[in-house]
Each structure stands twice: as C-alpha cells, then as structure tokens.
Coordinates of C-alpha atoms in Angstrom, one line a residue:
Chain A
M1 CA 103.8 107.4 124.7
K2 CA 106.7 108.1 127.1
K3 CA 109.1 105.4 128.2
A4 CA 107.6 104.5 131.4
G5 CA 104.1 104.2 130.0
Y6 CA 105.6 101.7 127.5
R7 CA 107.2 99.6 130.3
R8 CA 103.9 99.6 132.3
L9 CA 102.1 98.1 129.1
I10 CA 104.7 95.5 128.6
I11 CA 104.2 94.4 132.2
L12 CA 100.6 94.6 132.2
L13 CA 100.5 92.6 129.1
M14 CA 102.5 89.8 130.6
V15 CA 100.5 89.8 133.7
L16 CA 97.4 89.4 131.6
I17 CA 99.2 86.6 129.6
I18 CA 99.9 84.7 132.7
G19 CA 96.5 85.1 134.4
L20 CA 94.7 84.3 131.1
A21 CA 97.1 81.0 131.1
I22 CA 96.1 79.9 134.2
L23 CA 92.4 80.4 133.6
A24 CA 92.7 78.5 130.5
M25 CA 94.4 75.6 132.5
C26 CA 91.3 75.6 134.4
V27 CA 88.8 75.3 131.6
G28 CA 87.8 72.2 129.4
R29 CA 85.9 69.3 129.6
Y30 CA 88.0 68.2 132.9
S31 CA 87.4 71.5 134.6
M32 CA 89.6 72.6 137.6
N33 CA 90.0 75.6 139.8
P34 CA 93.1 78.0 140.0
G35 CA 94.1 76.2 143.3
D36 CA 94.3 72.9 141.6
V37 CA 96.5 74.2 138.8
F38 CA 98.7 75.7 141.7
N39 CA 98.6 72.3 143.5
V40 CA 99.6 70.6 140.2
F41 CA 102.8 72.9 139.5
G42 CA 103.5 72.6 143.3
A43 CA 103.5 68.8 143.2
R44 CA 106.1 68.8 140.2
M45 CA 108.4 71.1 142.3
N46 CA 107.9 68.6 145.4
L47 CA 106.3 71.1 147.3
C48 CA 103.0 69.2 148.0
T49 CA 101.4 66.1 146.8
L50 CA 98.6 65.6 144.5
E51 CA 95.8 63.2 145.2
D52 CA 94.7 62.8 141.7
Q53 CA 97.2 62.2 139.0
T54 CA 94.7 62.9 136.3
M55 CA 95.1 66.5 137.0
D56 CA 99.1 66.4 136.3
T57 CA 98.2 64.6 133.1
V58 CA 95.7 67.0 132.0
V59 CA 97.9 70.0 132.7
F60 CA 101.4 69.0 131.5
R61 CA 100.4 66.6 128.8
I62 CA 97.3 68.4 127.3
R63 CA 96.7 72.0 128.3
L64 CA 100.1 73.6 129.0
P65 CA 101.5 72.5 125.8
R66 CA 98.6 73.7 124.0
I67 CA 98.7 77.1 125.9
I68 CA 102.5 77.6 125.1
A69 CA 101.9 76.8 121.5
A70 CA 98.9 79.3 121.2
L71 CA 101.1 81.9 122.9
L72 CA 104.0 81.3 120.6
I73 CA 102.0 81.0 117.3
G74 CA 100.0 84.0 118.1
A75 CA 103.3 85.7 118.7
M76 CA 105.0 84.4 115.7
L77 CA 102.1 85.4 113.2
S78 CA 101.5 88.8 114.6
M79 CA 105.3 89.7 114.6
S80 CA 105.8 88.5 111.1
G81 CA 102.7 90.4 109.9
A82 CA 104.2 93.6 111.7
V83 CA 107.4 92.9 109.7
Y84 CA 106.0 92.3 106.5
Q85 CA 103.9 95.3 106.7
G86 CA 107.0 97.4 107.6
V87 CA 109.2 96.1 105.1
F88 CA 106.8 96.1 102.2
R89 CA 105.3 99.7 103.6
N90 CA 101.9 98.4 103.3
P91 CA 99.4 98.0 106.1
L92 CA 97.4 95.7 104.1
V93 CA 99.9 92.9 103.9
S94 CA 99.7 89.7 105.8
P95 CA 102.5 87.0 106.4
D96 CA 101.2 84.9 103.9
L97 CA 101.9 87.5 101.2
L98 CA 104.7 85.4 99.6
G99 CA 102.4 82.3 99.5
V100 CA 103.7 80.6 102.6
S101 CA 100.2 79.7 103.6
G102 CA 99.4 78.4 100.2
G103 CA 102.4 76.3 99.9
A104 CA 102.3 74.9 103.4
C105 CA 98.6 73.8 102.4
V106 CA 99.8 72.0 99.5
G107 CA 102.6 70.3 101.3
A108 CA 100.2 69.1 104.1
A109 CA 97.4 68.0 101.7
A110 CA 99.9 66.1 99.8
A111 CA 101.2 64.3 102.8
I112 CA 97.5 63.8 103.8
L113 CA 97.0 62.1 100.3
L114 CA 100.1 60.1 100.7
G115 CA 98.9 58.8 104.2
M116 CA 101.5 60.3 106.1
G117 CA 101.5 60.8 110.1
M118 CA 101.3 64.0 111.8
A119 CA 105.1 64.6 111.8
Q120 CA 105.6 64.1 108.3
R121 CA 102.6 66.4 107.5
Q122 CA 104.2 69.1 109.3
L123 CA 107.6 68.7 107.5
L124 CA 106.0 68.7 104.1
A125 CA 103.9 71.8 105.3
F126 CA 107.2 73.7 106.0
L127 CA 109.0 72.5 102.9
G128 CA 105.9 73.5 100.8
G129 CA 105.9 76.8 102.6
M130 CA 109.5 77.6 102.2
L131 CA 109.4 76.6 98.5
A132 CA 106.7 78.9 97.9
V133 CA 108.7 81.9 99.4
F134 CA 111.7 80.8 97.4
L135 CA 109.6 80.9 94.3
S136 CA 108.4 84.3 95.1
T137 CA 111.7 85.6 95.7
I138 CA 113.2 84.1 92.5
I139 CA 110.8 85.7 90.0
P140 CA 111.8 89.2 90.5
R141 CA 115.5 88.2 90.1
I142 CA 114.7 86.4 86.7
L143 CA 112.7 89.3 85.7
R144 CA 115.6 91.6 86.8
N145 CA 113.4 94.0 88.9
G146 CA 114.1 94.2 92.5
S147 CA 111.4 96.4 93.6
N148 CA 108.8 95.9 96.2
L149 CA 105.9 95.8 93.8
M150 CA 107.6 93.0 91.8
L151 CA 107.8 90.9 94.8
V152 CA 104.1 91.5 95.8
L153 CA 103.1 90.5 92.4
S154 CA 105.2 87.4 92.3
G155 CA 103.9 86.5 95.7
I156 CA 100.4 86.7 94.3
I157 CA 101.4 84.5 91.3
V158 CA 102.9 82.0 93.7
S159 CA 99.8 82.3 96.0
G160 CA 97.4 81.8 93.1
F161 CA 99.6 78.8 91.8
M162 CA 99.4 76.9 95.0
T163 CA 95.6 77.4 95.5
S164 CA 95.1 75.7 92.2
L165 CA 97.5 72.7 93.1
L166 CA 95.4 72.8 96.3
G167 CA 92.3 72.4 94.3
I168 CA 93.7 69.5 92.3
L169 CA 94.9 67.8 95.6
K170 CA 91.2 68.3 97.1
F171 CA 89.6 67.2 93.8
V172 CA 91.2 63.9 93.8
A173 CA 91.1 63.4 97.6
E174 CA 88.8 60.7 98.9
E175 CA 85.7 62.7 100.2
Q176 CA 85.0 61.2 103.7
T177 CA 88.5 61.1 105.2
E178 CA 91.1 62.9 103.2
L179 CA 89.1 65.8 101.9
S180 CA 87.7 66.6 105.4
A181 CA 91.3 66.2 107.0
I182 CA 92.4 68.8 104.3
V183 CA 89.7 71.2 104.9
F184 CA 90.2 70.9 108.7
W185 CA 93.8 71.6 108.3
Q186 CA 93.2 74.6 106.3
M187 CA 91.1 76.2 108.9
G188 CA 93.8 75.9 111.6
S189 CA 93.5 73.9 114.8
L190 CA 95.7 73.3 118.0
Q191 CA 94.1 70.0 119.1
D192 CA 96.8 67.8 118.1
I193 CA 99.6 69.7 119.8
K194 CA 102.0 67.5 121.7
P195 CA 104.4 68.6 124.4
N196 CA 107.0 67.9 121.8
D197 CA 105.6 70.3 119.1
A198 CA 105.3 73.1 121.7
L199 CA 108.9 72.7 122.7
A200 CA 110.1 72.6 119.0
L201 CA 108.6 75.9 118.5
L202 CA 110.5 77.6 121.0
P203 CA 113.9 77.7 119.4
V204 CA 112.7 78.6 116.3
F205 CA 110.5 81.6 117.9
L206 CA 113.5 82.6 119.8
I207 CA 115.8 82.8 117.0
G208 CA 113.3 84.5 114.3
A209 CA 111.8 86.8 117.1
G210 CA 115.3 87.7 118.5
V211 CA 116.6 88.8 115.0
M212 CA 113.6 90.7 113.9
I213 CA 113.5 92.6 117.5
A214 CA 117.3 93.3 117.2
L215 CA 116.5 94.7 113.7
S216 CA 113.4 96.6 114.5
W217 CA 114.8 100.1 114.4
R218 CA 116.1 99.5 110.9
I219 CA 112.7 98.4 109.9
N220 CA 111.5 101.9 110.7
I221 CA 114.0 103.1 108.2
L222 CA 113.2 100.3 105.4
S223 CA 109.8 101.4 105.6
F224 CA 110.7 105.0 104.4
G225 CA 111.5 103.3 101.1
E226 CA 114.5 102.2 99.2
T227 CA 116.3 105.4 98.4
E228 CA 115.8 106.8 101.8
A229 CA 117.1 103.6 103.5
K230 CA 120.2 103.6 101.1
T231 CA 121.0 107.0 101.4
L232 CA 121.1 106.6 105.3
G233 CA 123.7 104.0 104.8
M234 CA 121.7 100.9 105.0
N235 CA 122.3 97.7 102.9
V236 CA 118.9 97.5 101.6
K237 CA 119.0 94.1 99.9
R238 CA 120.6 92.5 102.8
M239 CA 118.3 93.9 105.3
R240 CA 115.2 93.1 103.5
T241 CA 116.5 89.5 102.8
V242 CA 117.2 89.1 106.4
T243 CA 113.9 90.4 107.8
I244 CA 111.8 88.5 105.3
A245 CA 113.7 85.3 105.8
C246 CA 112.8 85.5 109.5
A247 CA 109.3 86.4 109.0
S248 CA 108.8 83.5 106.5
L249 CA 110.5 81.1 108.8
L250 CA 108.2 81.9 111.7
T251 CA 105.1 82.1 109.4
A252 CA 105.9 78.6 107.9
T253 CA 106.9 77.1 111.3
A254 CA 103.4 78.3 112.8
V255 CA 101.5 77.1 109.6
C256 CA 103.0 73.8 109.6
V257 CA 102.2 72.9 113.3
C258 CA 98.6 74.2 113.5
G259 CA 97.5 75.0 109.8
T260 CA 96.7 78.3 108.5
I261 CA 95.0 80.8 110.8
G262 CA 93.7 83.9 109.2
W263 CA 93.5 87.5 110.4
I264 CA 95.9 87.5 113.2
G265 CA 99.1 88.6 111.2
L266 CA 96.9 91.5 109.8
V267 CA 95.0 92.7 112.6
I268 CA 97.2 92.5 115.7
P269 CA 100.1 94.7 114.2
H270 CA 97.4 97.5 113.6
L271 CA 96.1 97.2 117.2
G272 CA 100.0 97.5 118.3
R273 CA 100.6 100.5 116.2
L274 CA 97.3 102.1 117.6
I275 CA 98.4 101.5 121.1
V276 CA 102.2 102.2 120.9
G277 CA 102.7 104.2 117.6
A278 CA 104.5 103.0 114.5
D279 CA 108.2 102.9 115.9
H280 CA 108.9 99.3 115.2
T281 CA 111.0 98.9 118.2
R282 CA 108.1 99.2 120.5
M283 CA 105.5 97.8 118.2
L284 CA 107.0 94.6 117.6
P285 CA 107.3 93.4 121.1
T286 CA 103.8 94.8 121.6
A287 CA 102.3 92.9 118.8
G288 CA 104.1 89.8 119.9
L289 CA 102.5 89.8 123.4
L290 CA 99.1 90.9 122.0
G291 CA 99.3 88.3 119.2
G292 CA 99.9 85.7 121.9
L293 CA 97.3 86.8 124.0
F294 CA 94.8 86.9 121.2
L295 CA 95.4 83.5 119.9
L296 CA 95.2 82.0 123.5
V297 CA 92.0 83.4 124.1
I298 CA 90.6 82.4 120.8
D299 CA 92.0 78.8 121.2
T300 CA 90.6 78.6 124.7
I301 CA 87.2 79.3 123.2
A302 CA 87.8 77.0 120.4
R303 CA 88.1 74.0 122.8
A304 CA 86.0 74.8 125.4
A305 CA 82.8 76.7 124.1
S306 CA 81.4 73.4 122.7
T307 CA 81.7 69.7 122.7
V308 CA 83.6 69.7 119.4
E309 CA 86.6 71.4 118.5
I310 CA 85.8 74.7 116.5
P311 CA 88.5 75.6 113.8
L312 CA 90.5 78.5 114.8
S313 CA 90.2 80.5 111.5
I314 CA 86.5 80.4 112.0
L315 CA 86.9 82.3 115.2
T316 CA 89.7 84.4 114.2
G317 CA 87.5 85.7 111.3
I318 CA 84.5 86.1 113.2
I319 CA 86.4 88.3 115.9
G320 CA 89.1 89.5 113.7
A321 CA 87.1 90.9 110.9
P322 CA 84.5 93.2 112.7
F323 CA 87.7 94.1 115.1
Y324 CA 89.6 95.1 111.8
A325 CA 86.8 97.4 111.1
W326 CA 86.5 98.9 114.4
L327 CA 90.3 99.7 114.0
L328 CA 90.0 101.1 110.6
Y329 CA 87.3 103.3 112.1
R330 CA 89.6 104.5 114.8
Q331 CA 92.3 105.1 112.5
R332 CA 90.1 106.4 109.6
A333 CA 92.0 110.0 109.2
R334 CA 95.1 108.0 108.6
V335 CA 94.0 105.5 105.9
S336 CA 93.8 107.3 102.4
Chain B
M1 CA 136.9 119.3 97.5
L2 CA 134.1 117.2 99.0
I3 CA 132.8 115.6 95.7
E4 CA 134.5 115.5 92.3
A5 CA 132.6 113.9 89.4
K6 CA 135.0 113.3 86.4
D7 CA 133.7 112.7 82.8
I8 CA 130.8 110.8 84.1
S9 CA 127.9 109.5 81.7
F10 CA 124.8 107.5 82.6
G11 CA 121.7 106.2 81.1
Y12 CA 119.0 103.6 81.9
G13 CA 119.2 102.3 78.3
P14 CA 121.6 102.7 75.5
T15 CA 121.1 106.4 74.9
N16 CA 122.8 108.5 77.9
I17 CA 120.8 111.1 79.8
F18 CA 124.2 112.9 80.3
N19 CA 127.8 112.6 78.7
K20 CA 131.0 113.2 80.1
L21 CA 130.0 115.7 82.7
S22 CA 132.4 117.0 85.3
L23 CA 131.6 119.2 88.5
N24 CA 133.0 119.6 91.9
I25 CA 131.3 120.3 95.3
N26 CA 133.3 122.4 97.7
V27 CA 132.8 123.4 101.3
S28 CA 130.7 126.4 102.1
E29 CA 129.4 126.4 98.3
V30 CA 126.0 125.9 96.8
L31 CA 125.5 124.2 93.6
C32 CA 122.2 124.4 91.8
I33 CA 121.2 121.7 89.1
L34 CA 119.2 123.3 86.7
G35 CA 117.1 121.9 83.8
P36 CA 113.8 121.3 82.2
N37 CA 111.4 118.4 83.2
G38 CA 113.0 115.1 82.2
A39 CA 116.4 116.4 81.7
G40 CA 117.8 113.9 84.4
K41 CA 118.4 116.1 87.3
T42 CA 117.3 113.8 89.8
T43 CA 119.3 111.0 88.0
L44 CA 122.3 113.2 88.2
M45 CA 121.6 113.5 91.9
N46 CA 121.3 109.9 92.4
C47 CA 124.5 109.1 90.6
L48 CA 126.5 111.9 92.8
V49 CA 124.9 110.2 96.0
G50 CA 126.4 106.7 94.7
L51 CA 122.7 105.3 94.4
Y52 CA 123.4 104.6 90.6
P53 CA 126.6 103.5 89.3
V54 CA 128.0 105.6 86.5
K55 CA 128.8 104.1 83.2
T56 CA 132.0 106.1 82.5
G57 CA 134.0 108.2 84.6
K58 CA 134.4 108.5 88.4
I59 CA 132.9 110.2 91.2
L60 CA 135.3 110.5 94.1
L61 CA 134.2 111.4 97.6
E62 CA 137.0 113.0 99.4
G63 CA 139.5 111.8 96.9
Q64 CA 137.9 107.9 96.9
D65 CA 135.9 106.2 94.4
I66 CA 132.4 106.6 95.7
L67 CA 131.4 103.0 94.3
S68 CA 134.1 101.4 96.2
L69 CA 133.0 102.8 99.6
S70 CA 130.4 101.2 101.8
P71 CA 126.8 102.7 102.1
R72 CA 127.3 103.6 105.6
Y73 CA 130.7 105.3 105.1
V74 CA 129.0 107.5 102.4
A75 CA 126.1 108.1 104.5
Q76 CA 128.4 109.5 107.1
R77 CA 129.6 112.3 104.7
I78 CA 126.7 112.7 102.1
G79 CA 123.3 113.5 103.3
Y80 CA 120.4 113.5 101.0
V81 CA 116.8 115.1 101.3
P82 CA 114.6 113.3 98.8
Q83 CA 111.6 114.7 97.6
V84 CA 109.1 114.9 100.2
I85 CA 107.7 111.6 100.9
V86 CA 104.9 110.6 103.4
P87 CA 105.7 107.6 105.2
T88 CA 102.8 104.8 105.3
F89 CA 103.0 104.8 109.1
S90 CA 102.5 107.5 111.5
Y91 CA 106.0 107.8 113.1
S92 CA 106.5 110.9 115.3
V93 CA 108.6 113.6 113.7
L94 CA 111.3 113.1 116.4
E95 CA 111.3 109.0 115.5
Y96 CA 111.6 110.3 111.8
V97 CA 114.5 112.8 112.6
V98 CA 116.3 110.2 114.6
T99 CA 117.0 108.2 111.8
G100 CA 119.4 110.3 110.5
C101 CA 121.7 108.9 113.1
A102 CA 121.4 105.6 111.5
P103 CA 125.1 105.9 109.6
H104 CA 126.7 106.5 113.0
I105 CA 125.5 103.5 115.2
G106 CA 125.9 99.7 114.6
T107 CA 123.2 97.5 112.6
F108 CA 121.8 95.9 115.8
E109 CA 122.0 99.2 117.8
R110 CA 119.2 101.4 118.6
P111 CA 119.3 105.3 119.1
G112 CA 119.8 105.9 122.7
E113 CA 119.7 109.1 125.0
E114 CA 122.7 110.7 122.9
E115 CA 120.9 110.3 119.4
Y116 CA 117.7 111.3 120.5
E117 CA 119.4 114.6 122.0
K118 CA 121.1 115.1 118.6
A119 CA 117.7 114.7 116.6
M120 CA 116.2 117.4 119.1
A121 CA 119.2 119.7 118.6
A122 CA 118.5 119.4 114.9
L123 CA 114.9 120.1 115.3
R124 CA 115.5 123.1 117.7
E125 CA 118.1 124.4 115.0
M126 CA 115.2 124.2 112.4
G127 CA 113.1 125.9 115.0
I128 CA 110.6 123.2 114.8
A129 CA 111.2 121.5 118.4
R130 CA 107.4 121.9 119.3
L131 CA 106.5 119.6 116.6
S132 CA 108.7 116.7 117.9
D133 CA 105.9 114.4 119.3
K134 CA 103.4 115.2 116.3
A135 CA 102.8 112.6 113.6
Y136 CA 105.1 113.3 110.6
N137 CA 102.5 112.3 108.2
E138 CA 100.2 114.8 109.7
I139 CA 102.3 118.2 109.6
S140 CA 102.0 120.6 106.8
G141 CA 104.4 120.1 103.7
G142 CA 106.7 123.1 104.8
E143 CA 107.1 121.6 108.1
R144 CA 107.9 118.2 106.7
Q145 CA 110.5 119.7 104.6
Q146 CA 112.0 121.2 107.6
A147 CA 111.7 117.9 109.4
S148 CA 113.9 116.2 106.5
I149 CA 116.4 119.0 106.7
A150 CA 116.5 118.3 110.3
R151 CA 117.1 114.6 109.8
V152 CA 120.0 115.5 107.5
L153 CA 121.4 117.7 110.1
A154 CA 121.1 114.9 112.6
Q155 CA 123.1 112.9 110.1
K156 CA 125.9 115.3 110.3
P157 CA 127.2 115.1 106.7
S158 CA 129.8 117.4 105.1
V159 CA 127.6 117.6 101.8
I160 CA 123.8 118.0 101.7
L161 CA 122.0 117.1 98.5
M162 CA 118.6 118.1 98.1
D163 CA 116.1 117.0 95.4
E164 CA 113.7 119.9 94.4
P165 CA 113.3 121.2 97.9
T166 CA 111.0 123.8 97.0
A167 CA 108.7 121.4 95.2
H168 CA 105.0 121.5 96.5
L169 CA 105.5 124.3 98.8
D170 CA 103.7 127.6 99.2
Y171 CA 105.5 130.8 98.3
G172 CA 106.6 131.7 101.9
N173 CA 107.8 128.3 102.6
Q174 CA 109.7 128.2 99.4
Y175 CA 111.6 131.3 100.7
R176 CA 112.2 129.9 104.0
V177 CA 113.8 126.6 102.7
L178 CA 116.2 128.8 100.5
D179 CA 117.1 130.8 103.4
T180 CA 117.7 127.8 105.2
I181 CA 119.9 126.5 102.6
H182 CA 121.8 129.7 102.6
G183 CA 122.2 129.3 106.3
L184 CA 123.7 125.7 105.6
K185 CA 126.3 127.0 103.1
E186 CA 127.2 129.7 105.7
K187 CA 127.7 126.8 108.4
G188 CA 130.2 125.3 106.0
F189 CA 128.1 122.5 104.3
G190 CA 128.4 122.1 100.7
V191 CA 124.9 122.1 99.2
V192 CA 123.7 120.7 96.0
L193 CA 120.0 121.1 95.1
T194 CA 117.9 120.6 91.8
T195 CA 115.4 123.2 91.1
H196 CA 113.3 124.4 88.2
N197 CA 113.6 128.0 89.2
P198 CA 116.7 129.9 87.3
D199 CA 116.0 132.6 90.0
H200 CA 117.2 130.2 92.8
P201 CA 120.8 130.0 91.8
L202 CA 120.9 134.0 91.3
M203 CA 119.3 134.1 94.6
L204 CA 121.7 131.6 96.3
G205 CA 124.8 133.0 94.6
G206 CA 126.5 129.9 93.9
R207 CA 127.4 127.9 90.9
V208 CA 125.1 126.2 88.5
A209 CA 125.1 122.8 86.7
V210 CA 122.7 123.1 83.7
I211 CA 121.7 119.9 81.9
D212 CA 119.2 120.1 78.9
R213 CA 117.0 117.2 77.3
E214 CA 119.8 116.4 74.9
G215 CA 122.3 115.6 77.5
N216 CA 124.5 118.7 76.9
Y217 CA 125.9 120.1 80.2
V218 CA 127.0 123.7 81.0
G219 CA 128.5 124.5 84.4
G220 CA 129.8 127.8 86.0
T221 CA 129.1 130.5 88.4
A222 CA 125.5 131.8 88.3
E223 CA 126.4 135.3 86.7
E224 CA 128.2 133.6 84.1
V225 CA 125.9 131.1 82.8
I226 CA 122.4 132.6 83.3
N227 CA 121.4 135.1 80.6
E228 CA 118.5 135.6 78.6
S229 CA 119.4 133.9 75.4
F230 CA 120.7 131.1 77.5
L231 CA 117.5 130.8 79.4
K232 CA 115.5 130.9 76.0
K233 CA 117.4 128.1 74.8
L234 CA 116.7 125.9 77.6
Y235 CA 113.3 126.6 78.3
G236 CA 111.9 127.6 75.1
V237 CA 110.4 130.7 76.4
D238 CA 111.5 134.6 76.2
L239 CA 112.3 135.0 79.8
Q240 CA 113.4 138.5 81.0
M241 CA 116.1 139.3 83.3
T242 CA 116.1 142.5 85.1
H243 CA 118.5 143.8 87.7
V244 CA 116.8 144.7 91.0
E245 CA 118.2 147.6 92.8
A246 CA 116.7 146.8 96.2
L247 CA 118.1 143.2 96.0
G248 CA 121.2 144.0 94.3
R249 CA 121.1 141.2 92.1
A250 CA 119.5 140.0 88.6
T251 CA 116.1 138.3 88.5
V252 CA 114.4 136.4 86.1
L253 CA 110.9 137.0 84.9
P254 CA 108.5 135.3 82.6
P255 CA 107.6 137.4 79.6
K256 CA 104.3 139.2 79.0
I257 CA 101.3 137.0 78.4

C-alpha cells in the first residue's frame, strides 16, 4: 500500500468512527435523531437552546462516556494484542497471554466477595492483572531462561493458577448475587461506565499507545527474533520490557474498567495486517482505529438490540470467531 | 585490523567449545570458519559479534573491547547475516532491508526517505530491486539470502559476518552467494563466513580458521592449512585434492564410493 493510500485509509476510518459515534448517540431506549444530537452539542456551546434537558443528560451522562470508553478500550485491546503478537512473534497470541485477564478476574471477584463498590473493584482488578504479569515475568528470571518460549509457558502457568483461584472464589460465592455478579463481570460490559471512568482511561491510553506507536518500527525488528535484533544494535531486553509493560498496562486498564472482553485483541491485529501489511508503523494505528470501531459497534448492539444488556464477550465471540475463520481463509497461504 | 580475538575461550557449561583461540579479521579479506557439525562454528561467530561474552581473553573491535561497547556502536561496524530465517509476519522485502538502517537512527525514530533510498540502493546493488514490494516470506531461499545481504549493505558496516550463507541453497545460488562474497571483499569489507565445504576457502582465496569437536584450533591461509591429511583428520573421510588447470586452483573432491 502506498503512502497516500494509507493516509486515505486512516481518514476514512476516522470519518467512519465519528459517523458511527453520532449514530450510536441516537440509538437506545431513549431514541433521538442526529439533528437532536447536534442540538445537544450546540446547546453546550451556547449556539442554540435545548427544549428538553433529558437529551443533554442522555448524551453527556450516559451515551457519550460509553462511546468514548468503547472506542478507547477497543483500541487498547487491539493495539496491545498487536504488540504482543509482534514481540512474541506469534500471531496466535492475545493480550491476556501473560495472565492479565485471569489476574484481573481474581481481583474483581475478590472485591465482589468483599462487598466492595465499583471503584475498589476496578482497583483490585487492576492490581490483580499487574500482579499476574509480574509473576509471569519473574518465573523466567528465577529459572534463568530469558527466551520468549519460557515467558509464554510461565504465562500459561500463571493463567492456569489464576483460573483455579477464580474457581475457588466462584465456589464460595453466594449463588444468587455474588456469583452472578462475578460471571457478568467476566463476560465484560460497559453498562456501568461513568463519565469519570471514560476520562480516567484517556491518559493511560495516550501514554501507553503513544509509547507503543513511537516504538512501532522497533517492534518490526523485535519480531525477527533476538539474534537479529541484537545484531542490529538493539537493547532487546529493554525494548521487550518497555513494549510488554505498555501493552500489559493498557490491557489491565481496559479489563479493570469493563471486565474481560475476548477476541478483539486476537482478531483485530490480523485484520489490520490484512489491510495495511505487517509493518507495525502502519499496522498499530490501523489496529487501534479498527478496534475502537469494532467495539463501538459491538457495544451499541449490546445495549440497543434487546431490552436487557447483552454481555460483550458473547457478541465479540459470535462475531469475532467466524470473522477470524474468514481472515484465516483469506491468509491461508501464509499460515503454516 | 578490524576485529582481533586474543586467546578467547567459550563454553556453555564447564567444558569449553574452543580454547585460547586467536584470530584477526582485516580490511578486504575473507576468513572462512571451517569445522564439522557441532564443532561450534556458529558459537564462535556469535562471540565475534559480541552476542556471547567470552570466558577468557578479549575481542577487540577497532582496538576497543567489544563487551565494553554499546550494541548500537557494534552494529554500526559489524553486520551479521544469520542463517536464513522466515519472519512470522509478511513484511515486504523493502521493509525488511530498511531495518539494516536501525543502528544509524534514534530509538524513537523511523526510517525516512533517506533510509528507504539507502535500502533501495542496497537492493539495486544486489540486483533484486524488482523484489522490493514482494513479501519476504514468499520469495525463494536464494532471493532471501540476497535480501539478507542487501540488508547488511544498508547497515554500512566494515565487517560482515555470515553464518552458513550457502546452506539450504541450490548449486547455482551457492555459487552466486560466493561470487557476492568475493565482490564484498573486493569492495573493502572484511568478510567472515562459516561453511561446511572445504572448497569454499580455496575458492575465495582467503584465510581459514578451523575448529574441531575437541576444541582444537588451526588458522592460516587456505593453501597452508588445507591438505588431504588435514581434511581426513577433520572429517574422518579420505577426501581427495586435485589441481584443476582451468580454475587455476586446488579443489576438494569426495572419495570413490
């Protein structure tokens, strides 16, 4: 793809995102038309007056925060998935490779059992996720083997351990209330997003995604393997640590706000590669935009398709799994 | 003198793969590292490029201890062509070759017009400019080897180390790669390669460094070191050497079956 084509694609994706965001502000239990949405924004900028203040509340307190959160979280998950796949040189890897999701689930479940509120639940989920990453990265160091494979294996160990811990917590949970809260959280949802949550995501996203994009060309080199990266003058250990830390931070932040959402981090990078090629300098921003777009669509369906909220992982799986099969069909020559 | 190894030893465990080995790599010179399977040719190469810290002795790069230098500094001077690997992701040949510029630009920088032009120039030099937009993991083995050499040219080092550059190549491509190596030497690079074929040093006319499984080391010019009795000891096979008038050099042939 030529430079001009890439630029056009980025602009197209941005326009699509804005268009879909406006559409998403219209749909829901309280339905509006795009004109209403423009009025709401106009009123905020003192350009016109609003007859019905409900619209303002619906847009600014409920739908806009949720749309922003969906865009950011979709971008976070798919970008960190892309970085993990590049650094681990494995297209089957997803952002919870190092046990982030498992750790976050344990943290959140513990908070639910302790009867904590939403804020503490997010905090514990974040701590659980980062603890899992810490454990996954400390095992290879104890075993004095710094290879990628060892890191992947220790990720499997930590994930498995976290799954069992979660099992214990579910086992002792009270069935009617606590257990269903844990299960619902595990399947991911954006319905409890507050305007503050959406704002809190922004700085983390900017830092994590900013560093990853700044290093995206170096990720190309990392994906050739350790020997090649070293002989090209790279400090492999440091580069790997920084990129994995950023990707894990983004994943843990996303997971602690909305629970675990499967498939996005695995599928969207593949789609990005199919459209713009493997070069991470283009693939990362593309994957970010595509991921945001994808989760925005999924979340809008989740809240508007029926009278009850559909958990996100159900939808991402139902749409993502066949989509992944289609992507593999398209790339079949390159998968061995 | 570009690289000078003084009394170096290395081993993964308590036993050493090679002991007190000394060799030099000079401008406009080819050094072939010869040895049977498992003798440690690649290991020696990895030590020379500074990937593995030697147990004893010192490796000097332009007079400075290689282990005291930053990876970036070393990469600006030593280029490494590993055995052909196939990347997981399908980068284009140009995207692959441009990574050779990595040691010359900042960590947060990306290759710009200038670097892509350098990469294209390297591709033209190797005569494979037409492959620039092809996927690196879909071209043939010979073309991949050429692309790897193009990348090392884009890196602009003074020494080029190649790990078995002729492995997995058909006969024609083996010759082409050796011809390229000869060309690199003529351009003033110091070239080091590992090989399984004792004919290669005779063909390239440089020096040889031979290590055997016991860690013994012999070094010298190809003509000095390579003779029938030496080859028999090294490989355990009665190899024949004949002088070929048309080539103007000696050549190694396998015994009668």
